[in-house]
CSV table of C-alpha atoms and ligand atoms in Angstrom, one decimal:
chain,number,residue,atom,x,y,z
A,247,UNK,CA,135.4,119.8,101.9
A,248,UNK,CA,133.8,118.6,105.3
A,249,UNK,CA,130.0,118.5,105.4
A,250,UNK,CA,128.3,118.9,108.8
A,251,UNK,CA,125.5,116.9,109.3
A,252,UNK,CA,122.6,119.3,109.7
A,253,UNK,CA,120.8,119.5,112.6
A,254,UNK,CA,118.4,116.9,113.3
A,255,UNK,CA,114.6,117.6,112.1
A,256,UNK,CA,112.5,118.6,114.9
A,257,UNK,CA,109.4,116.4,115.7
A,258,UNK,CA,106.3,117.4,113.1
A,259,UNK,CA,103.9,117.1,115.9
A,260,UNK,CA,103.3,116.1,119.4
A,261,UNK,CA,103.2,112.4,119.5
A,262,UNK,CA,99.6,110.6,119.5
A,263,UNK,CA,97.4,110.9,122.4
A,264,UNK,CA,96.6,107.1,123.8
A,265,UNK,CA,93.0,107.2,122.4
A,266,UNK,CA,94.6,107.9,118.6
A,267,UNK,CA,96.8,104.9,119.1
A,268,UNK,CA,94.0,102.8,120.5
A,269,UNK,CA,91.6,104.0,117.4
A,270,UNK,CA,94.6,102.5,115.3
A,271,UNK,CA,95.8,106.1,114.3
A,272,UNK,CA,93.1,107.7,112.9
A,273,UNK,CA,92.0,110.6,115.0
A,274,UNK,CA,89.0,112.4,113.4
A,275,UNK,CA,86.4,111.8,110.5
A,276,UNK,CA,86.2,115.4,109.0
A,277,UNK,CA,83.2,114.7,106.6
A,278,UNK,CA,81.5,112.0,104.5
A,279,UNK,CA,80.9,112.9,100.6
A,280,UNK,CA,77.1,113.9,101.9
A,281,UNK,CA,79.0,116.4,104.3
A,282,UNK,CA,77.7,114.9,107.4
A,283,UNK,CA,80.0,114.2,110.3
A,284,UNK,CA,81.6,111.1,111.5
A,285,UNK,CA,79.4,108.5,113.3
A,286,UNK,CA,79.0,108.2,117.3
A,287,UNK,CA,82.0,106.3,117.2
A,288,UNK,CA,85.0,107.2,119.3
A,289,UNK,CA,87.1,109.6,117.2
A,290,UNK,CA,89.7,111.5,119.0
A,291,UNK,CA,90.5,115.6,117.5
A,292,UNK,CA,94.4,116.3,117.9
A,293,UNK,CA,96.4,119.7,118.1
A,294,UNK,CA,96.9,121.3,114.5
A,295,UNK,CA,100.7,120.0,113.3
A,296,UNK,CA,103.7,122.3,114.7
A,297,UNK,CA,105.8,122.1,111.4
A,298,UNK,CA,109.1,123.2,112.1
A,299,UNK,CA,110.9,126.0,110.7
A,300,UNK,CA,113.7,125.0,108.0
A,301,UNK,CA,117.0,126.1,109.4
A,302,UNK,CA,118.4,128.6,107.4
A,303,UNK,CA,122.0,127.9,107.5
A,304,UNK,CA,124.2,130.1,108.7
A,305,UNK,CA,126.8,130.8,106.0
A,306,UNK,CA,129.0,132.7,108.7
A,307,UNK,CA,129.3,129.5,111.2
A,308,UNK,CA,128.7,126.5,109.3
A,309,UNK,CA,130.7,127.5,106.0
A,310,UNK,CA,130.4,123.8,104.9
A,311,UNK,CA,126.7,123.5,105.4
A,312,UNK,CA,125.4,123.0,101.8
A,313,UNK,CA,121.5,122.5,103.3
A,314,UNK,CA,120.4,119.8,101.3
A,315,UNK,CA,119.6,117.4,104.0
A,316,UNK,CA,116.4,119.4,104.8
A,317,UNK,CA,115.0,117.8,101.3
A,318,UNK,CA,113.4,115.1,103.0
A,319,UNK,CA,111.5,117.6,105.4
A,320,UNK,CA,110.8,119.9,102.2
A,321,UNK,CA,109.6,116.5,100.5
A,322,UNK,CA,107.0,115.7,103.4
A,323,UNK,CA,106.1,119.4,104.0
A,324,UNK,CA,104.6,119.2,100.3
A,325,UNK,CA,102.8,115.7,100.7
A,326,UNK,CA,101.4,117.0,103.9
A,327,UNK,CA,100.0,119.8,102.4
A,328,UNK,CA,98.6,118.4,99.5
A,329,UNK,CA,97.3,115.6,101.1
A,330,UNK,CA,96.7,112.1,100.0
A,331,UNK,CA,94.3,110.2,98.1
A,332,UNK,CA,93.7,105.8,98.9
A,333,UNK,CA,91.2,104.2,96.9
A,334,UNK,CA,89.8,100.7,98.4
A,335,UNK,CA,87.8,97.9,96.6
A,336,UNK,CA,85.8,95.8,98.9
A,337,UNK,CA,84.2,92.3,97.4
A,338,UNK,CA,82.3,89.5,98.6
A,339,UNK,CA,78.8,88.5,98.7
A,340,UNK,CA,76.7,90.3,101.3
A,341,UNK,CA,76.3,89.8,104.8
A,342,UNK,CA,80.2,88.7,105.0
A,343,UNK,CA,80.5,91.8,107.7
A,344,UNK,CA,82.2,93.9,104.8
A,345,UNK,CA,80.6,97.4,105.8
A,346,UNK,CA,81.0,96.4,109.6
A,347,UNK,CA,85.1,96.0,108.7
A,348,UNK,CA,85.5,99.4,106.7
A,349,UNK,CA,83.3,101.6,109.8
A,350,UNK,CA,85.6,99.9,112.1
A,351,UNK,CA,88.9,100.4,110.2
A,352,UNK,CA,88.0,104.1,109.6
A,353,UNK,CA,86.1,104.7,112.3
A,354,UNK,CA,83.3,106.1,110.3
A,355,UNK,CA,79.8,105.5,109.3
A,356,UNK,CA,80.0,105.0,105.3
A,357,UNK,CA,77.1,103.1,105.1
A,358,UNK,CA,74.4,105.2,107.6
A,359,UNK,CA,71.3,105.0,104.6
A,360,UNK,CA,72.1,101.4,103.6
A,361,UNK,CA,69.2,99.7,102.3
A,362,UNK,CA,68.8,95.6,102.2
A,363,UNK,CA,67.7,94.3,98.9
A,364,UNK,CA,64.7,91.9,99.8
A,365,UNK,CA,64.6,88.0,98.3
A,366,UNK,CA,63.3,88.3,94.7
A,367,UNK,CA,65.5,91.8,94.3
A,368,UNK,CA,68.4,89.2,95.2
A,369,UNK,CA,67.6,86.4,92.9
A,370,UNK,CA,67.7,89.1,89.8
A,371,UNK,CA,69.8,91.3,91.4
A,372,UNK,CA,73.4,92.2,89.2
A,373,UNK,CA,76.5,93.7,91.0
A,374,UNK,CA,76.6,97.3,91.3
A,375,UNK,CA,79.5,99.6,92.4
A,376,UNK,CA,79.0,102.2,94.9
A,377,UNK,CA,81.2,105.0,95.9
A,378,UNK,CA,81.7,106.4,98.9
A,379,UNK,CA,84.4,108.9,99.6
A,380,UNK,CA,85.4,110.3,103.1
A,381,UNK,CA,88.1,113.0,104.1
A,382,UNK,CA,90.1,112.0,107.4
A,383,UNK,CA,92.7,113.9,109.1
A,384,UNK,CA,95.5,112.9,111.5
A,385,UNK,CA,97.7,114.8,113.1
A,386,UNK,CA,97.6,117.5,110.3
A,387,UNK,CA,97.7,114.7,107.5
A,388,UNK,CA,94.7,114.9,105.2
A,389,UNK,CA,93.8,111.1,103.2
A,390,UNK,CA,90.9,111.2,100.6
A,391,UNK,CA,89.8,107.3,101.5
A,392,UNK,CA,87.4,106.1,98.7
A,393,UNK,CA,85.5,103.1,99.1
A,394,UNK,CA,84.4,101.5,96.1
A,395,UNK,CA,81.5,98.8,97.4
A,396,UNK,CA,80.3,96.0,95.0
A,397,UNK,CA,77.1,95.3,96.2
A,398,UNK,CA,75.0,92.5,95.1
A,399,UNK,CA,78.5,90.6,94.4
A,400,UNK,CA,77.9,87.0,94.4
A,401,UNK,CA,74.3,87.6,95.3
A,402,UNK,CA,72.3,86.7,92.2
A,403,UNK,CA,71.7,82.8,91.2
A,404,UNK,CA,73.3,83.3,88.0
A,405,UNK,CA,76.6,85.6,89.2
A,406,UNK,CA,79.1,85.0,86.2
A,407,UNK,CA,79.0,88.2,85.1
A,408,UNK,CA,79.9,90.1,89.2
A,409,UNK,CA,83.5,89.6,88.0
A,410,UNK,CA,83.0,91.6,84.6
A,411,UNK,CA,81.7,94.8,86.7
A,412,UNK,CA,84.7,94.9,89.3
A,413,UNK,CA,87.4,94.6,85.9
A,414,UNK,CA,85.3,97.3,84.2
A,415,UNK,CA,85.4,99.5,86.9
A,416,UNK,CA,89.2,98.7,87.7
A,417,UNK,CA,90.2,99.3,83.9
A,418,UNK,CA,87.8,102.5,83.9
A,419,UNK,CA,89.7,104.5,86.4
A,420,UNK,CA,93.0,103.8,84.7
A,421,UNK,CA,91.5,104.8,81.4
A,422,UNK,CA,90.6,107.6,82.9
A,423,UNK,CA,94.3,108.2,85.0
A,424,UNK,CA,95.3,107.9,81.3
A,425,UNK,CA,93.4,110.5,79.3
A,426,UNK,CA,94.1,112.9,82.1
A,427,UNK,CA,97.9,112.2,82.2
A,428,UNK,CA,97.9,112.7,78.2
A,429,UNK,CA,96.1,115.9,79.0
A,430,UNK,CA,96.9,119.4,79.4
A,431,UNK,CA,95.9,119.9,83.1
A,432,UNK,CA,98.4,117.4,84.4
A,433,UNK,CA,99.1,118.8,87.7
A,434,UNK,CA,95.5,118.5,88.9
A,435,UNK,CA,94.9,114.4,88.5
A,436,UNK,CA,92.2,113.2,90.8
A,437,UNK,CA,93.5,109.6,91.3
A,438,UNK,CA,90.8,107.1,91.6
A,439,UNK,CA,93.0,104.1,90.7
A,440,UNK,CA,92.1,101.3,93.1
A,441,UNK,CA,94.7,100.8,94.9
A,442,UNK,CA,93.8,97.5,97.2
A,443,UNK,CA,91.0,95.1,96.7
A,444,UNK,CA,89.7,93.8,100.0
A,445,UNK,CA,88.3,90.3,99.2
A,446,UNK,CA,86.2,88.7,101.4
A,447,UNK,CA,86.1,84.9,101.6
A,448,UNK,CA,83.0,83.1,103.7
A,449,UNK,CA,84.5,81.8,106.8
A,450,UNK,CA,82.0,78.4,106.2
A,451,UNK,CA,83.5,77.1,103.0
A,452,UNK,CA,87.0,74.4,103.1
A,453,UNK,CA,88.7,76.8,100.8
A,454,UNK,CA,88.0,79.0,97.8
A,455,UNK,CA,85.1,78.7,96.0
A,456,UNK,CA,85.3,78.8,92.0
A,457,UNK,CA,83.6,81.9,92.0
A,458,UNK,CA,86.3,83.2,94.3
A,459,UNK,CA,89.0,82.1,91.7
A,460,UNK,CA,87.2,82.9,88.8
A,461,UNK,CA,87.3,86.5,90.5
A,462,UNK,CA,90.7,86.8,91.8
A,463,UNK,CA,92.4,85.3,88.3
A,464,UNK,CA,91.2,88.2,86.4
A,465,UNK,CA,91.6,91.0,89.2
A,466,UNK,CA,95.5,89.5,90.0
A,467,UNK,CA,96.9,91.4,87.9
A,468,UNK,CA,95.0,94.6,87.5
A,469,UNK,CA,95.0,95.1,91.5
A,470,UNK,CA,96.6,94.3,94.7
A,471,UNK,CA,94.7,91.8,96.0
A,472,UNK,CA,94.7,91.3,99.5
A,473,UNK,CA,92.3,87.9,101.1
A,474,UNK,CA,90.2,88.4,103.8
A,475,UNK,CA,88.9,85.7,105.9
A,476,UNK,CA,84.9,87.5,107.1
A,477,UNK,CA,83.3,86.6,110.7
A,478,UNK,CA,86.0,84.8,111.5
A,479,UNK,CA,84.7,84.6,115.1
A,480,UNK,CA,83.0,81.6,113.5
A,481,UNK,CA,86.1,79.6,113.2
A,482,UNK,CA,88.0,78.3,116.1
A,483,UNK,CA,92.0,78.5,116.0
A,484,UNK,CA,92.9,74.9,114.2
A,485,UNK,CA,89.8,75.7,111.6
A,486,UNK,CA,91.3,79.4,110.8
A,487,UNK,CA,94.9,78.1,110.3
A,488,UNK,CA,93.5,75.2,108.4
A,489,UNK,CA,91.3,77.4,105.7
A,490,UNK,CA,94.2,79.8,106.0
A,491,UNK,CA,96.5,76.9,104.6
A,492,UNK,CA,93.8,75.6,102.3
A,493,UNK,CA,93.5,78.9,100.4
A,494,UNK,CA,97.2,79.2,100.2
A,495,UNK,CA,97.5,76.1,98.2
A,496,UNK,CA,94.4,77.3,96.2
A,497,UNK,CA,96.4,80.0,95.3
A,498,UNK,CA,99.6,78.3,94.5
A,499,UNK,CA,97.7,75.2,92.3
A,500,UNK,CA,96.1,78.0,90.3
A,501,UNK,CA,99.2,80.2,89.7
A,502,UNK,CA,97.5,83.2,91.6
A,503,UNK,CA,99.3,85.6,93.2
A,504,UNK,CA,97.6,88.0,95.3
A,505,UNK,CA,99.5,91.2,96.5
A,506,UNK,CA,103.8,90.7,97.3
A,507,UNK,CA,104.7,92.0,100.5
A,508,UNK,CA,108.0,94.2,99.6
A,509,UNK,CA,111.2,92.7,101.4
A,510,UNK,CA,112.0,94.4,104.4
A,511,UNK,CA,114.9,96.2,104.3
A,512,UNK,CA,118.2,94.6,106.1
A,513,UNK,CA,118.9,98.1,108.4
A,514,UNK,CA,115.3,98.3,109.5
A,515,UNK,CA,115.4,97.6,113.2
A,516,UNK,CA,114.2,94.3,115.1
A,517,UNK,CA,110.9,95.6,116.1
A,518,UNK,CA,110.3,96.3,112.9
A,519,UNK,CA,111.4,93.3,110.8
A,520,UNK,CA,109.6,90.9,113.7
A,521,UNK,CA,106.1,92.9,112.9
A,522,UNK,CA,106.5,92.5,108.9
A,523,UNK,CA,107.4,88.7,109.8
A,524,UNK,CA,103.9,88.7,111.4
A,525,UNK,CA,102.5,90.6,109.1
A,526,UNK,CA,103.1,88.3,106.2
A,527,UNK,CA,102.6,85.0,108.7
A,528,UNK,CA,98.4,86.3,108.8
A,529,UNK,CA,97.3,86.5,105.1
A,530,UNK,CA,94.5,85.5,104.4
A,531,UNK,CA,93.7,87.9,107.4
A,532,UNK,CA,91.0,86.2,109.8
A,533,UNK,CA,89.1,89.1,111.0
A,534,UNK,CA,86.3,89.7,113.0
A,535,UNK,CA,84.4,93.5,112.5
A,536,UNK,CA,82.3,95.4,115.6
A,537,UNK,CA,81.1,99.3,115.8
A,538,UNK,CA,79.7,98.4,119.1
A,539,UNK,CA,82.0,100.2,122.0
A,540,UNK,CA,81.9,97.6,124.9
A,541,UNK,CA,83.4,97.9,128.5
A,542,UNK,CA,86.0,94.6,129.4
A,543,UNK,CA,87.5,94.9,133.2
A,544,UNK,CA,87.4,98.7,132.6
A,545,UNK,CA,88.8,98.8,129.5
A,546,UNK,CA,86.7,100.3,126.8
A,547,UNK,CA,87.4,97.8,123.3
A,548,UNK,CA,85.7,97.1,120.1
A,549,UNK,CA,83.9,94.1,120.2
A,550,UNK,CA,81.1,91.4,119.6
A,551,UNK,CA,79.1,90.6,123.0
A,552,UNK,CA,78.3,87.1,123.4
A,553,UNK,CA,76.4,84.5,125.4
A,554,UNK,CA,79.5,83.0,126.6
A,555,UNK,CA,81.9,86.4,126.5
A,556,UNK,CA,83.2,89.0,124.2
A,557,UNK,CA,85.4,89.0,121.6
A,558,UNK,CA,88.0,91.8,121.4
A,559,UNK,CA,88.1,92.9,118.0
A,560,UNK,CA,91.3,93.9,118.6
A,561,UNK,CA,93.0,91.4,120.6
A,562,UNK,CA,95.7,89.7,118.4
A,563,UNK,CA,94.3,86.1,120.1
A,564,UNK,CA,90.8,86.9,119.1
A,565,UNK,CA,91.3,88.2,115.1
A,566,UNK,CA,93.8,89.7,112.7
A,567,UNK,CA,92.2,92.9,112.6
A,568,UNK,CA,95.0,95.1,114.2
A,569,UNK,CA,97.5,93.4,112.0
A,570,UNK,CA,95.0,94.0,109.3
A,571,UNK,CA,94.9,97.9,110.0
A,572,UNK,CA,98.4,98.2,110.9
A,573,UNK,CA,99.6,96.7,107.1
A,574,UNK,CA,96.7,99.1,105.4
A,575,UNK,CA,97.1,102.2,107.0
A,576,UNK,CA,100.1,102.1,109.1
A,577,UNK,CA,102.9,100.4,107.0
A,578,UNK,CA,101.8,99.5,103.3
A,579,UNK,CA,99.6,101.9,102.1
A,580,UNK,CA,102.1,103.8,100.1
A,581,UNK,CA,103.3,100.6,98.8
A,582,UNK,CA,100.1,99.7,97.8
A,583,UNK,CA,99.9,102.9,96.1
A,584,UNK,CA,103.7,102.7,94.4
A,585,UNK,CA,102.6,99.2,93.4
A,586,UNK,CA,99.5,100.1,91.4
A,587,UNK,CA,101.2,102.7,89.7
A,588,UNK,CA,104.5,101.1,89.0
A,589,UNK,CA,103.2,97.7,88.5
A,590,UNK,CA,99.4,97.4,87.7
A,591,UNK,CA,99.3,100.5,85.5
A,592,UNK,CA,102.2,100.3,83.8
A,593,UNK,CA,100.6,97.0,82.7
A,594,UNK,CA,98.0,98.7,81.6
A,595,UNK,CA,99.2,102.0,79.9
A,596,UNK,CA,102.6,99.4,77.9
A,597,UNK,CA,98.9,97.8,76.8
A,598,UNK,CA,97.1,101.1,76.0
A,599,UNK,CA,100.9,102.1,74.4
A,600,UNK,CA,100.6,98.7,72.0
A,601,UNK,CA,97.3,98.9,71.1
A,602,UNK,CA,97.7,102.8,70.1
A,603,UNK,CA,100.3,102.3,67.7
A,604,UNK,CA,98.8,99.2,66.5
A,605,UNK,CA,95.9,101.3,65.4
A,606,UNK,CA,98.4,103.7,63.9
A,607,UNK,CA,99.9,101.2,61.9
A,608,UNK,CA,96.9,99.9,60.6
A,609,UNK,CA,95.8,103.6,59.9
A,610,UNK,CA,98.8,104.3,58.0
A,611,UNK,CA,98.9,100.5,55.9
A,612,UNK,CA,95.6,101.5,55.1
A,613,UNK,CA,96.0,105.2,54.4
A,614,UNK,CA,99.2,104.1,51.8
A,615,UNK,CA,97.0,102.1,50.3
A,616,UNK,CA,94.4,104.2,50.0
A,617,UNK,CA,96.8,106.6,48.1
A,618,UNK,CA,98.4,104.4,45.8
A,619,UNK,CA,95.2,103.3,44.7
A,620,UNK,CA,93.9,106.7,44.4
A,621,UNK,CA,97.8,107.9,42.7
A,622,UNK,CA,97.0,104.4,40.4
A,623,UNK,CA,93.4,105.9,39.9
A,624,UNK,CA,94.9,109.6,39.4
A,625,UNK,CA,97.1,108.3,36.3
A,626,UNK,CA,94.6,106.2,34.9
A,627,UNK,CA,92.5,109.3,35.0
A,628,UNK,CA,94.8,111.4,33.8
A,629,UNK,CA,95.8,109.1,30.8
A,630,UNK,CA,92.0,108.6,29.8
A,631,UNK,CA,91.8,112.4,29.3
A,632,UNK,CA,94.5,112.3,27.6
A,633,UNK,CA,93.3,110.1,25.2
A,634,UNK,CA,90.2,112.1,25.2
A,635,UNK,CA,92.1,115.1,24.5
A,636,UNK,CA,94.2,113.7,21.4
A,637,UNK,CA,90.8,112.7,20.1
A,638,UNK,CA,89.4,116.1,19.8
A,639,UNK,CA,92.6,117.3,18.7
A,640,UNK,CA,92.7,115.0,15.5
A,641,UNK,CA,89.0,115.7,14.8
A,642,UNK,CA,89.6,119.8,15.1
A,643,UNK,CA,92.4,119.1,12.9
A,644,UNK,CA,90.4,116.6,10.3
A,645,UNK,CA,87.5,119.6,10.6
A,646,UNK,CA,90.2,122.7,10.1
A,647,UNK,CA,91.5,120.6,6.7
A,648,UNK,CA,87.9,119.9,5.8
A,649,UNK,CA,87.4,123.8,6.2
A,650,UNK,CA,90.5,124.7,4.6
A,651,UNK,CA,89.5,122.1,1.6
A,652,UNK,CA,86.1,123.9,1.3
A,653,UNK,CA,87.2,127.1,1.2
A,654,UNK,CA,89.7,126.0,-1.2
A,655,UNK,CA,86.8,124.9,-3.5
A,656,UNK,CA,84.9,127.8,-2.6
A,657,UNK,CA,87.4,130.0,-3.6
A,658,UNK,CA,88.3,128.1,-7.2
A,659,UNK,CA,84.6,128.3,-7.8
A,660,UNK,CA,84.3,132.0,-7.2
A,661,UNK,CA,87.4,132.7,-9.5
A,662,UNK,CA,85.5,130.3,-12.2
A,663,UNK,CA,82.7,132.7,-11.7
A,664,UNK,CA,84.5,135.4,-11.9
A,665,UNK,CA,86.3,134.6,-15.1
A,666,UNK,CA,82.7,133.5,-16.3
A,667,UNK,CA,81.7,137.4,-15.8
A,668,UNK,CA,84.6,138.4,-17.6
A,669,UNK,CA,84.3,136.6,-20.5
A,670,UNK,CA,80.4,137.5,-21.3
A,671,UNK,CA,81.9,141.0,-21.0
A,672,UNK,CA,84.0,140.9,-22.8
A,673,UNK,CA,81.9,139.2,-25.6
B,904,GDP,P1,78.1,93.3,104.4
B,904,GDP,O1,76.7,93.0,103.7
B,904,GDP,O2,79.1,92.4,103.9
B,904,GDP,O3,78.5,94.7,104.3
B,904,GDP,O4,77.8,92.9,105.9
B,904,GDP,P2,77.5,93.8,107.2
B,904,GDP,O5,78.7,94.5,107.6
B,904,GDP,O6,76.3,94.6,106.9
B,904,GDP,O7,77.2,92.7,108.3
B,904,GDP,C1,76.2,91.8,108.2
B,904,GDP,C2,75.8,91.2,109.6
B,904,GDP,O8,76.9,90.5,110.1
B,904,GDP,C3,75.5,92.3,110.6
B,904,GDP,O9,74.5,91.9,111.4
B,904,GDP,C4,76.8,92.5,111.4
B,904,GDP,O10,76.6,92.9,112.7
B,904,GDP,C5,77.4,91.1,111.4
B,904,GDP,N1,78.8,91.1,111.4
B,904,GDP,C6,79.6,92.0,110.9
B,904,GDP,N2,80.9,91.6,111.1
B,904,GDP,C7,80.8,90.4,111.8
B,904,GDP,C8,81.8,89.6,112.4
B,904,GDP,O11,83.0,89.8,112.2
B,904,GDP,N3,81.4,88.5,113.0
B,904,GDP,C9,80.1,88.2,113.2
B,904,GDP,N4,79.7,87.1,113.8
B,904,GDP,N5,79.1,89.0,112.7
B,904,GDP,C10,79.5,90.1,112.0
């Protein structure tokens, strides 16, 4: 049988105006969690989606047409409608430009009733984590972003413990994935997995710190990990590839390894391949974080003003940030997504798997033993009744002789009586 090839899929929506591609494609904050709209910053609106119609086939013309090439279009019709969900860790000690990055990525204003912990709040300060949840659309594609904020990370004098919150609140949410999977209501799962953990590294150290490795060693392999070199404006080219190179080997000596860019595939086209080359070049990405809107020879860009000029946020020759946004939202945030649930927590349900039947085992060892010793107990119970009951036996027995013997005697002694009568009568 000959298949046609169906027709090909008409676009989903009118291509991005120049503004969306400039805000690195996302177009509008809908709402924060508190309701409020996005901030002043530049957010373009775009036309609802045109979907397309499915082409019914027509059985008369195309009498080979089976119609299952429109899957992929039913596919993305459903993930459009439903929406998606992206949960992002941020961590790093405060001041690193953290909240500055995550405004600028989303172009929103998560942080609007921030307030700075003084001094002495510092010195006893502990880590905390702080939610913050926005809805953004894009050309007719909703994404739930989460941003899970650790602040007072690294802050405190004695900070051993900031590591403990971030696991706890990693292994919460799969706990939590978990239960709800093993649930009844399966099709409703809110998924607050973290599904990228931005860490921020001080652009003023030679290299990782301990704390930064005592960190990332017990996050590597609950999360995809992806460095972050803060303010890197403070770093000129040689020092940014240089602490770039240092924290590589960091890595490498200490058998880290942070999030694995997937291999590109070999029919992807040139364009394509030459951006993931880039893209995996940059890590640790040296980025530099503005919400201020300036105007450079008439251009309107997102940058830092300085004595001595501006930096671009966005220009490639200035910071990693574009290349930053582009791998996040533009080409690996589904990866990121497959990779925490294929990888991360698979780890942790096979563990959650082990540890269950573990306990069952144990409950089971112990609940045989429990009823052998209570059978052992049964018969020993049983046996001392027994004995119990043979006892009163023999002494009803020994009592119904003794009565039988007595009423023997008692009967002897009333036919003595008797014949006693008898024979005074008879006198
Ligand atoms: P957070 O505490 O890590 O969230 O840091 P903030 O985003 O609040 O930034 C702290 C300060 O650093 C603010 O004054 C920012 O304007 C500034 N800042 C943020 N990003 C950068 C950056 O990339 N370079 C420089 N030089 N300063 C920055």
């Amino acid at each position: 049988m000959k298949h046609q090839p169906p027709p090909p899929p008409l676009p989903l929506s009118q291509p991005p105006t120049m503004g969306a591609t400039a805000a690195g494609g996302v177009a509008s904050v809908i709402s924060t969690m508190n309701g409020s709209s996005s901030s002043g910053i530049e957010a373009v609106k775009c036309r609802p989606p045109i979907y397309p119609k499915p082409k019914t086939p027509s059985f008369d013309k195309d009498r080979d047409y089976i119609g299952f090439a429109t899957l992929p279009e039913q596919v993305h019709r459903k993930s459009v409608k439903r929406g998606f969900e992206f949960t992002l860790m941020v961590v790093g000690e405060s001041g690193l430009g953290k909240s500055t990055l995550i405004n600028s990525l989303f172009l929103g204003d998560l942080y609007k009733n921030r307030q700075m912990p003084n001094v002495e709040e510092r010195i006893e300060k502990t880590t905390k984590v702080e939610k913050k949840t926005m809805d953004i659309e894009e050309r007719g594609v909703r994404l739930r972003l989460t941003v899970v904020d650790t602040p007072g990370f690294g802050d405190a004098i004695n900070c051993e413990d900031s590591w403990r919150v971030c696991t706890q609140y990693i292994d919460e949410q799969f706990r939590q994935y978990f239960t709800d999977e093993s649930g009844l209501n399966r099709r409703n799962i809110q998924d607050n997995r973290v599904h990228c953990c931005l860490y921020f590294v001080p652009p003023w150290g030679h290299s990782l710190r301990q704390m930064d490795l005592d960190l990332i060693r017990r996050l590597h392999l609950k999360v995809n990990i992806v460095l972050v070199i803060g303010k890197a404006d403070c770093l000129n080219k040689q020092e940014v590839r240089k602490l770039k190179e240092r924290i590589l080997q960091d890595l490498e000596d200490n058998h880290i390894q942070l999030y694995q860019f997937p291999e590109c595939d070999s029919d992807e086209d040139d364009d394509f391949k030459q951006q993931d080359r880039e893209l995996k070049a940059s890590i640790p990405f040296a980025v530099v974080g503005s919400n201020t809107i300036l105007e450079v020879a008439g251009k309107k860009v997102r940058g830092r003003q300085y004595p001595w000029g501006v930096v671009n946020v966005e220009d490639p020759q200035h910071s990693d940030f574009i290349k930053l946004r582009t791998f996040l939202i533009s080409t690996h945030m589904q990866d990121l997504k497959d990779t925490t649930q294929d990888v991360h927590y698979e780890n942790f349900r096979a563990q959650c798997i082990s540890q269950i039947s573990q306990h069952a085992l144990r409950e089971r060892g112990k609940l045989k033993r429990d009823s052998i010793s209570s059978t052992n107990g049964f018969d020993a119970a049983i046996s001392e009744t027994d004995r119990l009951l043979l006892q009163k036996d023999e002494e009803i027995r020994r009592m119904q002789d003794m009565l039988t013997q007595m009423q023997e005697k008692l009967k002897q002694t009333h036919l003595m009586e008797m014949k006693k009568n008898d024979s005074v009568i008879d006198v």
